[in-house]
Short mmCIF file of C-alpha atoms in Angstrom, two decimals:
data_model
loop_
_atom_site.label_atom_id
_atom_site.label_comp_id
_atom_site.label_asym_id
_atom_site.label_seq_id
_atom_site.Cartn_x
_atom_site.Cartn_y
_atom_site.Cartn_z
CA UNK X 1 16.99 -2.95 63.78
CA UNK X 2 17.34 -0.38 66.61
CA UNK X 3 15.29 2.44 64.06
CA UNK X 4 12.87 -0.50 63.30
CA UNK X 5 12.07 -0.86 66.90
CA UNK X 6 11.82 2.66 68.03
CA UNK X 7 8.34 3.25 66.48
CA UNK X 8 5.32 1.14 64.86
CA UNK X 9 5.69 2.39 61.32
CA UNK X 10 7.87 4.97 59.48
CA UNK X 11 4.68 6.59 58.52
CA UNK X 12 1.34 7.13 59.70
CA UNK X 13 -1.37 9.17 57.47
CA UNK X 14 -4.31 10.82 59.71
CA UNK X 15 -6.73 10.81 56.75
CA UNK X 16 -7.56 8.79 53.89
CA UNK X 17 -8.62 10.50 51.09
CA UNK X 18 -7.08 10.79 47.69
CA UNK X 19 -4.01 12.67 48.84
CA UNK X 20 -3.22 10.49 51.89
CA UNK X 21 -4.11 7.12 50.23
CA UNK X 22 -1.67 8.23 47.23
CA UNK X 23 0.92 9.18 49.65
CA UNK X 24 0.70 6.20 52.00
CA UNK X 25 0.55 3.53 48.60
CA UNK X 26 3.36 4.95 47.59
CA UNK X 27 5.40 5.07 50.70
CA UNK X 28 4.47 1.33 51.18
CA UNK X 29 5.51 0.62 47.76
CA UNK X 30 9.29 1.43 48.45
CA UNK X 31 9.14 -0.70 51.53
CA UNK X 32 7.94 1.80 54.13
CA UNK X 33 6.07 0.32 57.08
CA UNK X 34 2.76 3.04 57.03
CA UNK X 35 -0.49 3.33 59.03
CA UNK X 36 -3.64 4.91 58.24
CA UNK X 37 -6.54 5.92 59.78
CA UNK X 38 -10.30 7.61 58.57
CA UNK X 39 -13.15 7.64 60.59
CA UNK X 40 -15.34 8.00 57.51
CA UNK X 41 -14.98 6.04 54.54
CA UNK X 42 -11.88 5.40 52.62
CA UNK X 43 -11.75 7.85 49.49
CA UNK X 44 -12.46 11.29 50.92
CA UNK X 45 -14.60 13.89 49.79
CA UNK X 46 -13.67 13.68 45.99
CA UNK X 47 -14.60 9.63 45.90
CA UNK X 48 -17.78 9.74 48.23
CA UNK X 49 -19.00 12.94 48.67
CA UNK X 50 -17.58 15.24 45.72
CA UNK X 51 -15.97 15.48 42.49
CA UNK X 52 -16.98 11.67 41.24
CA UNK X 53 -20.26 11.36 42.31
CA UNK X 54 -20.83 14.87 41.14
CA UNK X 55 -19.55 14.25 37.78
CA UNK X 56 -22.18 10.76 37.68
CA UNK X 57 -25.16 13.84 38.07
CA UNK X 58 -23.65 15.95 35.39
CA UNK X 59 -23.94 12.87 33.37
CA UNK X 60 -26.91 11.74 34.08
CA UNK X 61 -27.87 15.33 33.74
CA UNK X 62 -26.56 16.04 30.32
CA UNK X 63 -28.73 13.22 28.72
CA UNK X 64 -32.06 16.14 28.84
CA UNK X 65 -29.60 18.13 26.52
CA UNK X 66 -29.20 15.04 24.61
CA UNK X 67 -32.44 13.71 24.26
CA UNK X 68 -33.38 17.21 22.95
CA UNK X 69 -30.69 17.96 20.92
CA UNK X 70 -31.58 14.53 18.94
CA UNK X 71 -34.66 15.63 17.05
CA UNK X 72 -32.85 18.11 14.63
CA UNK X 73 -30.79 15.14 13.77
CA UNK X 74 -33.45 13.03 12.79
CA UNK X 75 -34.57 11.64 15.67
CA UNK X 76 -38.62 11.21 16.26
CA UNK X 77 -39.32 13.65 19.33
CA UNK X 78 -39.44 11.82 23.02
CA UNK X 79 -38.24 12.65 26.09
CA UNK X 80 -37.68 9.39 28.46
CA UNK X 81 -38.96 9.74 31.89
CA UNK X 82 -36.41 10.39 34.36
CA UNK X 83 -36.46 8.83 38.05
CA UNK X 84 -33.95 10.71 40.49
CA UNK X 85 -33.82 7.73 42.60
CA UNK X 86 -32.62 5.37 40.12
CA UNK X 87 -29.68 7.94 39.50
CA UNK X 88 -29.16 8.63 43.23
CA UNK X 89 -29.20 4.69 43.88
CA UNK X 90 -26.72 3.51 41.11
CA UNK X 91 -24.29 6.65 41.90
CA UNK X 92 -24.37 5.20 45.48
CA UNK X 93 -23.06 1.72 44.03
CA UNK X 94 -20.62 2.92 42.54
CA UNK X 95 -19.47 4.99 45.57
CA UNK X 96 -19.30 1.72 47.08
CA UNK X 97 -17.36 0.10 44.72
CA UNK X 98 -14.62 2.85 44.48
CA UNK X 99 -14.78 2.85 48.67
CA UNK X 100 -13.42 -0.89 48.14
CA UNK X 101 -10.99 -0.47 45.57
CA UNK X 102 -9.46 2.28 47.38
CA UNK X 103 -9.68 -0.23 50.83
CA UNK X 104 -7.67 -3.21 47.92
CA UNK X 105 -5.32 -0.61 46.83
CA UNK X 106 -3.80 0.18 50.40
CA UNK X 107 -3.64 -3.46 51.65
CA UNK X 108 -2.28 -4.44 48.09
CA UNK X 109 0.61 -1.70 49.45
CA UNK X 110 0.85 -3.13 52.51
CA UNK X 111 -0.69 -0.23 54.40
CA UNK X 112 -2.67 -0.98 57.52
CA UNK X 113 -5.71 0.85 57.59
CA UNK X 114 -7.29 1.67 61.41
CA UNK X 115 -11.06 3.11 60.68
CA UNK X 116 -11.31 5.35 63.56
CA UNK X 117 -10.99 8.66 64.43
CA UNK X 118 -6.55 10.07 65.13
CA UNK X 119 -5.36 12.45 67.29
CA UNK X 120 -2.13 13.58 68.16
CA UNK X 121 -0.94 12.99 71.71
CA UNK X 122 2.58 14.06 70.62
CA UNK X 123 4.78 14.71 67.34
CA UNK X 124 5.00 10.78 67.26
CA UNK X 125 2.09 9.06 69.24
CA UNK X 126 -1.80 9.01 67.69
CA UNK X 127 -4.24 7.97 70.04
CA UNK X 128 -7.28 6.17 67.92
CA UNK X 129 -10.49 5.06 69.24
CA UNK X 130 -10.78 2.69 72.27
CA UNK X 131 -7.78 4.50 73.32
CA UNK X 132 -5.32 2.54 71.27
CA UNK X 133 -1.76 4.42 70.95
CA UNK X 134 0.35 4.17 67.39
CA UNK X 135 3.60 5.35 66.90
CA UNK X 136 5.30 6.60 63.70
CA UNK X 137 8.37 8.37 63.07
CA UNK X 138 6.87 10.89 60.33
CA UNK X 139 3.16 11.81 60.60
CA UNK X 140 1.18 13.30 57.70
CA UNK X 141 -1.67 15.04 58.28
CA UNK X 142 -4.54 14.38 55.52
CA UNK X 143 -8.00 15.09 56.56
CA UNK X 144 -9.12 17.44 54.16
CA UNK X 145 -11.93 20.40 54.56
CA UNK X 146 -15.40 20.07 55.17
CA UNK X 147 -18.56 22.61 53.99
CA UNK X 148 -19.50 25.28 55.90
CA UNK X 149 -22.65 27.47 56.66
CA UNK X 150 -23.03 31.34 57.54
CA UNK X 151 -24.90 32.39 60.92
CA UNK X 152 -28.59 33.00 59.40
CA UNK X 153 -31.65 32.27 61.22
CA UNK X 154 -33.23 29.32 59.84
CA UNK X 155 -30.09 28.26 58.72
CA UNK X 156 -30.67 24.52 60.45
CA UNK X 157 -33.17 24.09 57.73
CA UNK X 158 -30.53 24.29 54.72
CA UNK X 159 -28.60 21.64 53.26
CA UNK X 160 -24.84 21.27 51.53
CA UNK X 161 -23.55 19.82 48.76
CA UNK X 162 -23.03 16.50 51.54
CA UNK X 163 -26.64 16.26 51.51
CA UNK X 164 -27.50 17.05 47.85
CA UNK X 165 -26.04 13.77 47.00
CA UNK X 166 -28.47 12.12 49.10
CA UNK X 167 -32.04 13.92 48.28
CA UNK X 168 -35.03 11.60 48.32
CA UNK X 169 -36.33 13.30 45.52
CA UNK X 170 -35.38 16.20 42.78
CA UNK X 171 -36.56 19.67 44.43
CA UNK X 172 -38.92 21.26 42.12
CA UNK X 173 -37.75 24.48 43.31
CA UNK X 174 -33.88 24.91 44.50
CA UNK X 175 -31.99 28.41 46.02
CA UNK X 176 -28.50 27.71 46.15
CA UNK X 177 -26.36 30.32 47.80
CA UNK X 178 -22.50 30.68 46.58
CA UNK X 179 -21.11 31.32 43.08
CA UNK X 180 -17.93 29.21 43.38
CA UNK X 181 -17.20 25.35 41.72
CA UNK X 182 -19.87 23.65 43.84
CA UNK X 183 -22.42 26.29 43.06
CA UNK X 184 -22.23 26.26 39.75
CA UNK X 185 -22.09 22.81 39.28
CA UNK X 186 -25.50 21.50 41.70
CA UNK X 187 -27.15 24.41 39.49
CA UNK X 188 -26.47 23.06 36.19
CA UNK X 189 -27.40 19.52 37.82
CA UNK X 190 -30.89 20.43 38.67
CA UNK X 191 -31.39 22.85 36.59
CA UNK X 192 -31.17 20.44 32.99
CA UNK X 193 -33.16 17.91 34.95
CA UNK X 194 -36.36 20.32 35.40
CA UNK X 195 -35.74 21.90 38.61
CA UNK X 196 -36.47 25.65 39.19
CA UNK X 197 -32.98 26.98 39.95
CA UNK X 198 -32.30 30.35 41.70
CA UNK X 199 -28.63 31.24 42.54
CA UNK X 200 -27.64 33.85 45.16
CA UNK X 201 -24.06 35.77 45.16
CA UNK X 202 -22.74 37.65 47.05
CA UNK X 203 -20.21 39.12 44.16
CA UNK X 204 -20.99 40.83 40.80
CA UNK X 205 -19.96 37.32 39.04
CA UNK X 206 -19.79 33.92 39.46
CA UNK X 207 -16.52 31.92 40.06
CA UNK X 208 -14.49 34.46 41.89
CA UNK X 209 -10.18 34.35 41.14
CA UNK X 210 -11.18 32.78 37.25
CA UNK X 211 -10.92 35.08 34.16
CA UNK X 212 -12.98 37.85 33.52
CA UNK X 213 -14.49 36.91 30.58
CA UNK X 214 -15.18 33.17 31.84
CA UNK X 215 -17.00 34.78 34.92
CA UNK X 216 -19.04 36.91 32.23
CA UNK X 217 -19.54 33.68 29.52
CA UNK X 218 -21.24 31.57 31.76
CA UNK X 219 -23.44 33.83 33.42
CA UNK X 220 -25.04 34.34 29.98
CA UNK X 221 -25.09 30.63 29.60
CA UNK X 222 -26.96 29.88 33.16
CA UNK X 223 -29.10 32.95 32.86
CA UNK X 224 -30.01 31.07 29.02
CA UNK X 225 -30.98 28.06 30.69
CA UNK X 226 -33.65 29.81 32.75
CA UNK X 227 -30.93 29.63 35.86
CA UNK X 228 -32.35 32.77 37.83
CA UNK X 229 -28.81 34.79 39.38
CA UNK X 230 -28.75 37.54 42.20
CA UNK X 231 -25.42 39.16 42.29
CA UNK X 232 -25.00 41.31 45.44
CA UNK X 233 -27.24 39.50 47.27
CA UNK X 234 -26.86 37.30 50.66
CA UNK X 235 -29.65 35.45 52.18
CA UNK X 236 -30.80 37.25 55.70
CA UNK X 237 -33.82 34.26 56.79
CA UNK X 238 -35.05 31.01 55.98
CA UNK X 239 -38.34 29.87 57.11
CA UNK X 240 -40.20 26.53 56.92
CA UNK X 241 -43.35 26.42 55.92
CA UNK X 242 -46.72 24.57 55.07
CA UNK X 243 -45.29 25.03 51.07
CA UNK X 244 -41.63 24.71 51.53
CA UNK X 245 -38.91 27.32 52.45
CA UNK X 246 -39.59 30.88 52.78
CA UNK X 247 -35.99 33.11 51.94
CA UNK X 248 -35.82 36.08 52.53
CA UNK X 249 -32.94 38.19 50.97
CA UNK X 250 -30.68 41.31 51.61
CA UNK X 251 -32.28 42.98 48.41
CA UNK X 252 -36.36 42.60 50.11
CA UNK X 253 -37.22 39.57 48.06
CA UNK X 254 -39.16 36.78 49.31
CA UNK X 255 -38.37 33.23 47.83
CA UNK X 256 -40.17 30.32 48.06
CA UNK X 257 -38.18 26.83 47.51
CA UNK X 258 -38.56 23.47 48.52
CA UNK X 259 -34.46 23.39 49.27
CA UNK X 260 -32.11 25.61 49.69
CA UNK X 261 -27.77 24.63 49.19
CA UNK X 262 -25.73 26.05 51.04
CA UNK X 263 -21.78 26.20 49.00
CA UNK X 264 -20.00 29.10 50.36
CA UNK X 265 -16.96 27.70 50.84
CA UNK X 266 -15.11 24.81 53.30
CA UNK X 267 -12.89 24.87 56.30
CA UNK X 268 -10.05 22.37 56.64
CA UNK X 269 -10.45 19.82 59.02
CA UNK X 270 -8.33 20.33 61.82
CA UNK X 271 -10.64 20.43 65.21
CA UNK X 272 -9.60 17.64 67.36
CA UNK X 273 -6.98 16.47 66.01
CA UNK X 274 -4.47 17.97 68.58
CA UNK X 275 -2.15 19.94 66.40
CA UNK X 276 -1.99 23.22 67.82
CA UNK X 277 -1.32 21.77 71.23
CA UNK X 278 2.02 19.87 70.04
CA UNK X 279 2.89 23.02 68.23
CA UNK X 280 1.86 22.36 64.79
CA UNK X 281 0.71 26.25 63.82
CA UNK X 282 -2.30 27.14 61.57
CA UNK X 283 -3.69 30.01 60.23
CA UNK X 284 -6.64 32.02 61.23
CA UNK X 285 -8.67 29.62 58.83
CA UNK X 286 -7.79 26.55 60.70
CA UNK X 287 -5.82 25.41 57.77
CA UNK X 288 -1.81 23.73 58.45
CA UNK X 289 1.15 25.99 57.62
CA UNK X 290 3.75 24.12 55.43
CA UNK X 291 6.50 25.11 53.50
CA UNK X 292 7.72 24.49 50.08
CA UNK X 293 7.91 20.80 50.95
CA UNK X 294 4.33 20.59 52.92
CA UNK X 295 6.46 20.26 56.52
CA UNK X 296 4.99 21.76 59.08
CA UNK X 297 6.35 23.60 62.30
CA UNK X 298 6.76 20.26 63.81
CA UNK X 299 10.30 18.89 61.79
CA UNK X 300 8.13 15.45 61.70
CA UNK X 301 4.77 16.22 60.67
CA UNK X 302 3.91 16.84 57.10
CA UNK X 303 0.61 18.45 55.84
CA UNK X 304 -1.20 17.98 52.41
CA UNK X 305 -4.03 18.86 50.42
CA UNK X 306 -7.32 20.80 51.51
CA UNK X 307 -6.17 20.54 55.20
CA UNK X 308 -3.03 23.08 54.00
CA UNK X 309 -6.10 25.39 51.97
CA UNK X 310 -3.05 26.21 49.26
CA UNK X 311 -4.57 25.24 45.85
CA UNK X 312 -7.71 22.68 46.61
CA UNK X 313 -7.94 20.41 44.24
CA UNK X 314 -7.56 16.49 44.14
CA UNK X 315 -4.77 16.10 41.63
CA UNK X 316 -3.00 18.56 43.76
CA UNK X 317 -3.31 16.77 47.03
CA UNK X 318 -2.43 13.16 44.77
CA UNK X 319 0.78 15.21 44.00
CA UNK X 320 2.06 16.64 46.79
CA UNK X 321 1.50 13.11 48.57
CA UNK X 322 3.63 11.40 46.10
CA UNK X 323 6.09 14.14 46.56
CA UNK X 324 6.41 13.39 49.69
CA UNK X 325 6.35 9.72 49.16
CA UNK X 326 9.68 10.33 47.10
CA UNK X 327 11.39 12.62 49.07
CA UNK X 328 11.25 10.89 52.73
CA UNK X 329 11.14 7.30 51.19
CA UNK X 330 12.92 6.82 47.83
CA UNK X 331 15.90 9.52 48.03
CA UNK X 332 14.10 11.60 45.37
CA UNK X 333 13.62 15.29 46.67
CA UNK X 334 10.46 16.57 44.81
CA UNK X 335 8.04 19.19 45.93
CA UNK X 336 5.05 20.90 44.07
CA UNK X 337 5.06 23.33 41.71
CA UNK X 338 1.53 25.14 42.26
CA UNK X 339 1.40 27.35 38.80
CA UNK X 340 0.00 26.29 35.80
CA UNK X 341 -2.34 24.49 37.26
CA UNK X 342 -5.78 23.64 34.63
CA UNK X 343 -8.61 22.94 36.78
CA UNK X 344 -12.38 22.61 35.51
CA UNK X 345 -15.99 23.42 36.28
CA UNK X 346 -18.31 20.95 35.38
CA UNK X 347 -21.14 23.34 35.01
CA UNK X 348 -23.43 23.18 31.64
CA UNK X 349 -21.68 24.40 29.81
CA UNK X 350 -18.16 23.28 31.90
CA UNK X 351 -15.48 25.74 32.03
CA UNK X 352 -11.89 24.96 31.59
CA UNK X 353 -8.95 26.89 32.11
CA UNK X 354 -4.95 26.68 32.83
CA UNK X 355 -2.61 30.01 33.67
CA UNK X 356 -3.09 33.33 34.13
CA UNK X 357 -6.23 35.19 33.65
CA UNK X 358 -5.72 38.58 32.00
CA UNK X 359 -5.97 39.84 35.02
CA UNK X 360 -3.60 38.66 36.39
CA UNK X 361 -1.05 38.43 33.63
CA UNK X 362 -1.31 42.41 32.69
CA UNK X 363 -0.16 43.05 36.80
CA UNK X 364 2.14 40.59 36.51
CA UNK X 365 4.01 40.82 33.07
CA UNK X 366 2.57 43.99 31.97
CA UNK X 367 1.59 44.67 28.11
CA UNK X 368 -0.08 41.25 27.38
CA UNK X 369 -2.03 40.27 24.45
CA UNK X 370 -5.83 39.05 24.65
CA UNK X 371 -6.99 36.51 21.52
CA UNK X 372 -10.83 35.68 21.89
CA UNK X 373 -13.21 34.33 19.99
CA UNK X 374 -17.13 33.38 20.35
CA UNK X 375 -19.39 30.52 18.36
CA UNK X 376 -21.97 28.79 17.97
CA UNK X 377 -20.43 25.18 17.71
CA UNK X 378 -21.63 23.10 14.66
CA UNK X 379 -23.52 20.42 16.62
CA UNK X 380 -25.59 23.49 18.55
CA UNK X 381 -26.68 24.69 14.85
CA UNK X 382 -28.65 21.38 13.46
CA UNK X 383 -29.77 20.90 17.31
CA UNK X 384 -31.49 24.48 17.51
CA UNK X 385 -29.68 25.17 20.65
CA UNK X 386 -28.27 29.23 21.07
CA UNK X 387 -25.22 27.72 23.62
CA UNK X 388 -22.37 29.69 22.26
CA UNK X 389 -18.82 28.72 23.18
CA UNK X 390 -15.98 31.25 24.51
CA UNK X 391 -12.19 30.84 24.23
CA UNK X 392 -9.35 33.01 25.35
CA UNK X 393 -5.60 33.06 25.15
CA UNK X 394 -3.30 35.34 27.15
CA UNK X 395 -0.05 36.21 25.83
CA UNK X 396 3.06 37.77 27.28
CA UNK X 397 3.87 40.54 24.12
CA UNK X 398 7.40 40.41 24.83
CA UNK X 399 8.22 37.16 25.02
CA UNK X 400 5.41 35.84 22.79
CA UNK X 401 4.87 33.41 25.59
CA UNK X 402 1.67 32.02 25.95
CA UNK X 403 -0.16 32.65 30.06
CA UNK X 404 -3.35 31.23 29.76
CA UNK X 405 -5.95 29.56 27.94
CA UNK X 406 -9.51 30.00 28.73
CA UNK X 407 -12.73 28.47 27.90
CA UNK X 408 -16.68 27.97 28.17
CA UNK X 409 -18.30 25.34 25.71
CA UNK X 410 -18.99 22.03 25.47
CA UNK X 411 -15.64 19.61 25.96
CA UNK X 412 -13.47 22.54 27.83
CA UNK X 413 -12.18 20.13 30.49
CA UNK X 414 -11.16 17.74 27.91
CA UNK X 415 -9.10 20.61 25.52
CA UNK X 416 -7.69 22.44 28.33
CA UNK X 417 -5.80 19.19 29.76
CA UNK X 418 -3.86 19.34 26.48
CA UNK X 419 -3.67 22.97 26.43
CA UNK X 420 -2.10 22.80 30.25
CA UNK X 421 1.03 20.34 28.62
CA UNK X 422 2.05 23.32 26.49
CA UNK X 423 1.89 26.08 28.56
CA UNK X 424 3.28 23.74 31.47
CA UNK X 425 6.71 23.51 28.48
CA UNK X 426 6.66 27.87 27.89
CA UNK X 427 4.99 26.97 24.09
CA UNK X 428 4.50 30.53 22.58
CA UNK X 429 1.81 31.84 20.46
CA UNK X 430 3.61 31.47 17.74
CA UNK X 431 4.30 27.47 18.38
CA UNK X 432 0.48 27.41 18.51
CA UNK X 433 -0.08 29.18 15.53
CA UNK X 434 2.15 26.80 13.39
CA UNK X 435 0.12 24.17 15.01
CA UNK X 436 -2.50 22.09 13.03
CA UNK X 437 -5.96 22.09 14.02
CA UNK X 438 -8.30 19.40 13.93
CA UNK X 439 -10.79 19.73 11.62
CA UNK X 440 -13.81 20.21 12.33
CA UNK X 441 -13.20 20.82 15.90
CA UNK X 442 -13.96 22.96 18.83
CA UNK X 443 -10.48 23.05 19.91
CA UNK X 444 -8.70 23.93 16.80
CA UNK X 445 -9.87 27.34 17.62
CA UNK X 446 -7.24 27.61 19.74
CA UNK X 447 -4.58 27.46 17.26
CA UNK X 448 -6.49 29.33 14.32
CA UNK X 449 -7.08 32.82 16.75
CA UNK X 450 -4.83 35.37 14.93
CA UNK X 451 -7.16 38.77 15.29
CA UNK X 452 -6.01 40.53 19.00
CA UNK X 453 -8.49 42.12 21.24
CA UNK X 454 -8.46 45.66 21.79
CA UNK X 455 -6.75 47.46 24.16
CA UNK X 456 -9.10 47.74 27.37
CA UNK X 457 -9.78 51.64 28.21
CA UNK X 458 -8.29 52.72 31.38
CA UNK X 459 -10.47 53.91 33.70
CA UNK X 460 -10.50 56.32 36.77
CA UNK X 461 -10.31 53.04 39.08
CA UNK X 462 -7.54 51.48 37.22
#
């Protein structure tokens, strides 16, 4: 009774998005007394203003390829007139619905959820608005990252992937600047639906830290599409004018849009929320400093997700929330383990992967060997379409361990999910070889490779 009365709850989340909703439900399901607050709305950047309502475009999206595709199955030619606001309006109901069944699922837990602003005041104390004081004997920090823009004049005049989701209309003629996830993705979006796409990167090839040859794959995919790609290439001006945007480009060309995206990266959200000054430490990005158990330098106050910049990606921040769930409220230690990760790209085509990339296998294991393959898939071949698909496995030679599993075609994100169970249990090649495909498939490609790549030639630089 003492420990009951010492603070207001045993918890208290600063953040409600997927990872601090999923740690705070859980907490409150073994009994804890937790707090939350968000001064947006409840869901975070993956419900409102990222990964679902970006996936409802790629839908909506994909039906062009469909409606094309059809005719060299039979169907009469017609392409249905598509309205942008219709898809922007019913994506935004459905943002609204998931906003309230994330709102249901923490007061079905018994959570109490305070829609303001939280700031530290001390390792135990948040101060929320109207100056209301909350106590909790463990804080968790949960606020995620937000986009952010370079320095460029004329900058004010661009707009991020926050603002995409909300575009009156479908630009005719888009620049987006960046060549990560988010890039990729709003170009594939507005590209299939008719818009003039032009992507600017500062690297030789898109999707920096993923496998060579996925980089390489869907560069030739985008470029196929009529995506237009400058590698080493930054944007030095942006103009408004009478006709649009005038951008202006490190390499002397002049580009005319009528938008231009910026999606160079995001910074976690940590301004204002007191943490340095109660001697939480972050790094020079802004982002929290846990350990192996997302604690911070404050014994008390835990860190997860984006905020922490380690791996950002929702199922990761759902994870390490439940771990920590379990570990300060159910007597079940459990932390993260951050390899083996699959994550996708919902680009057109979408990318999936899990493991190492070759990369990184041959520094880290040494003699590795490469099994790839590229097709035409058999629904691409009565539609007329030239989309090829790539896949890629990595394998450790002396252990006959399988690393990674890469791939660019149609249904990647689905396959590699499976994919990421076996390598996740140390399956070897040879486990997938004596593996059955399904037939006809895609994915039974990945257990019918048997030719090896050659050797790559070492080079001056290597």
């Amino acid at each position: 009774m003492r420990h009951m009365a010492k603070y207001d709850f045993d918890m208290f989340t600063i953040g409600a998005g997927s990872g601090g909703v999923a740690s705070s439900r859980r907490a409150g399901s073994y009994g804890a007394r937790v707090g939350i607050c968000e001064e947006s709305r409840v869901g975070g950047t993956c419900v409102i203003r990222g990964c679902v309502p970006k996936k409802l475009l790629v839908y909506g999206a994909q039906f062009a390829d469909a409606f094309a595709d059809s005719v060299g199955f039979g169907w009469e030619p017609h392409m249905p007139k598509f309205d942008w606001r219709t898809l922007i309006a019913n994506k935004d109901v459905e943002i609204d619905r998931l906003n309230g069944i994330y709102k249901k699922l923490l007061a079905d837990s018994k959570v109490a959820l305070f829609e303001s602003h939280g700031r530290l005041i001390d390792p135990h104390t948040v101060e929320l608005g109207g100056g209301k004081r909350v106590t909790a004997e463990t804080i968790l920090i949960a606020t995620g990252a937000h986009p952010v823009v370079p320095d460029v004049p004329g900058v004010e005049h661009a707009i991020t992937s926050n603002e995409a989701f909300h575009l009156e209309a479908l630009p005719r003629r888009i620049v987006i600047v960046g060549g990560g996830y988010i890039a990729v993705e709003f170009a594939g979006i507005f590209a299939t639906l008719g818009a003039e796409v032009t992507l600017i990167i500062r690297g030789d090839d898109l999707l920096r830290g993923f496998d060579d040859d996925i980089r390489v794959a869907l560069a030739l995919e985008m470029r196929a599409r009529g995506i237009t790609i400058h590698p080493r290439c930054h944007v030095t001006a942006i103009e408004r004018t009478r006709a649009g945007l005038a951008i202006a480009t490190s390499q002397g060309e002049a580009i005319s849009a009528d938008q231009i995206m910026y999606a160079t990266g995001r910074r976690p959200n940590t301004r204002e929320l007191g943490l340095a000054e109660i001697g939480v430490r972050l790094d020079e990005k802004g982002a929290v400093a846990v350990d192996e158990w997302s604690r911070t330098a404050v014994p008390n106050i835990y860190a997860i997700g984006d905020v922490t910049d380690r791996l950002n990606l929702t199922p990761v921040a759902i994870a390490e929330g439940r771990a920590l769930a379990e570990t300060l409220f159910n007597d079940n230690p459990m932390n993260v383990d951050h390899e083996t990760v699959p994550t996708a790209v919902f680009s057109q085509p979408p990318v999936g992967t899990v493991g190492l990339t070759e990369r990184a296998a041959r520094a880290r294991h040494g003699a590795v060997d490469v099994y790839r393959t590229r097709f035409k898939p058999m629904k691409n071949i009565l539609a007329g379409r030239d989309e090829r698909t790539m896949m890629k496995l990595v394998v450790d030679r002396a252990s006959d361990r399988v690393l990674g599993c890469h791939m660019v075609g149609a249904d990647a994100p689905e396959i590699i999910q499976g994919l990421a169970i076996a390598l996740k249990c140390g399956a070897t090649k040879r486990q997938f070889d004596r593996t059955i495909g399904i037939h006809p498939s895609a994915a039974e490609e990945f257990v019918t490779m048997r030719e090896k790549a050659p050797e790559p030639v070492a080079t001056a630089a290597d």
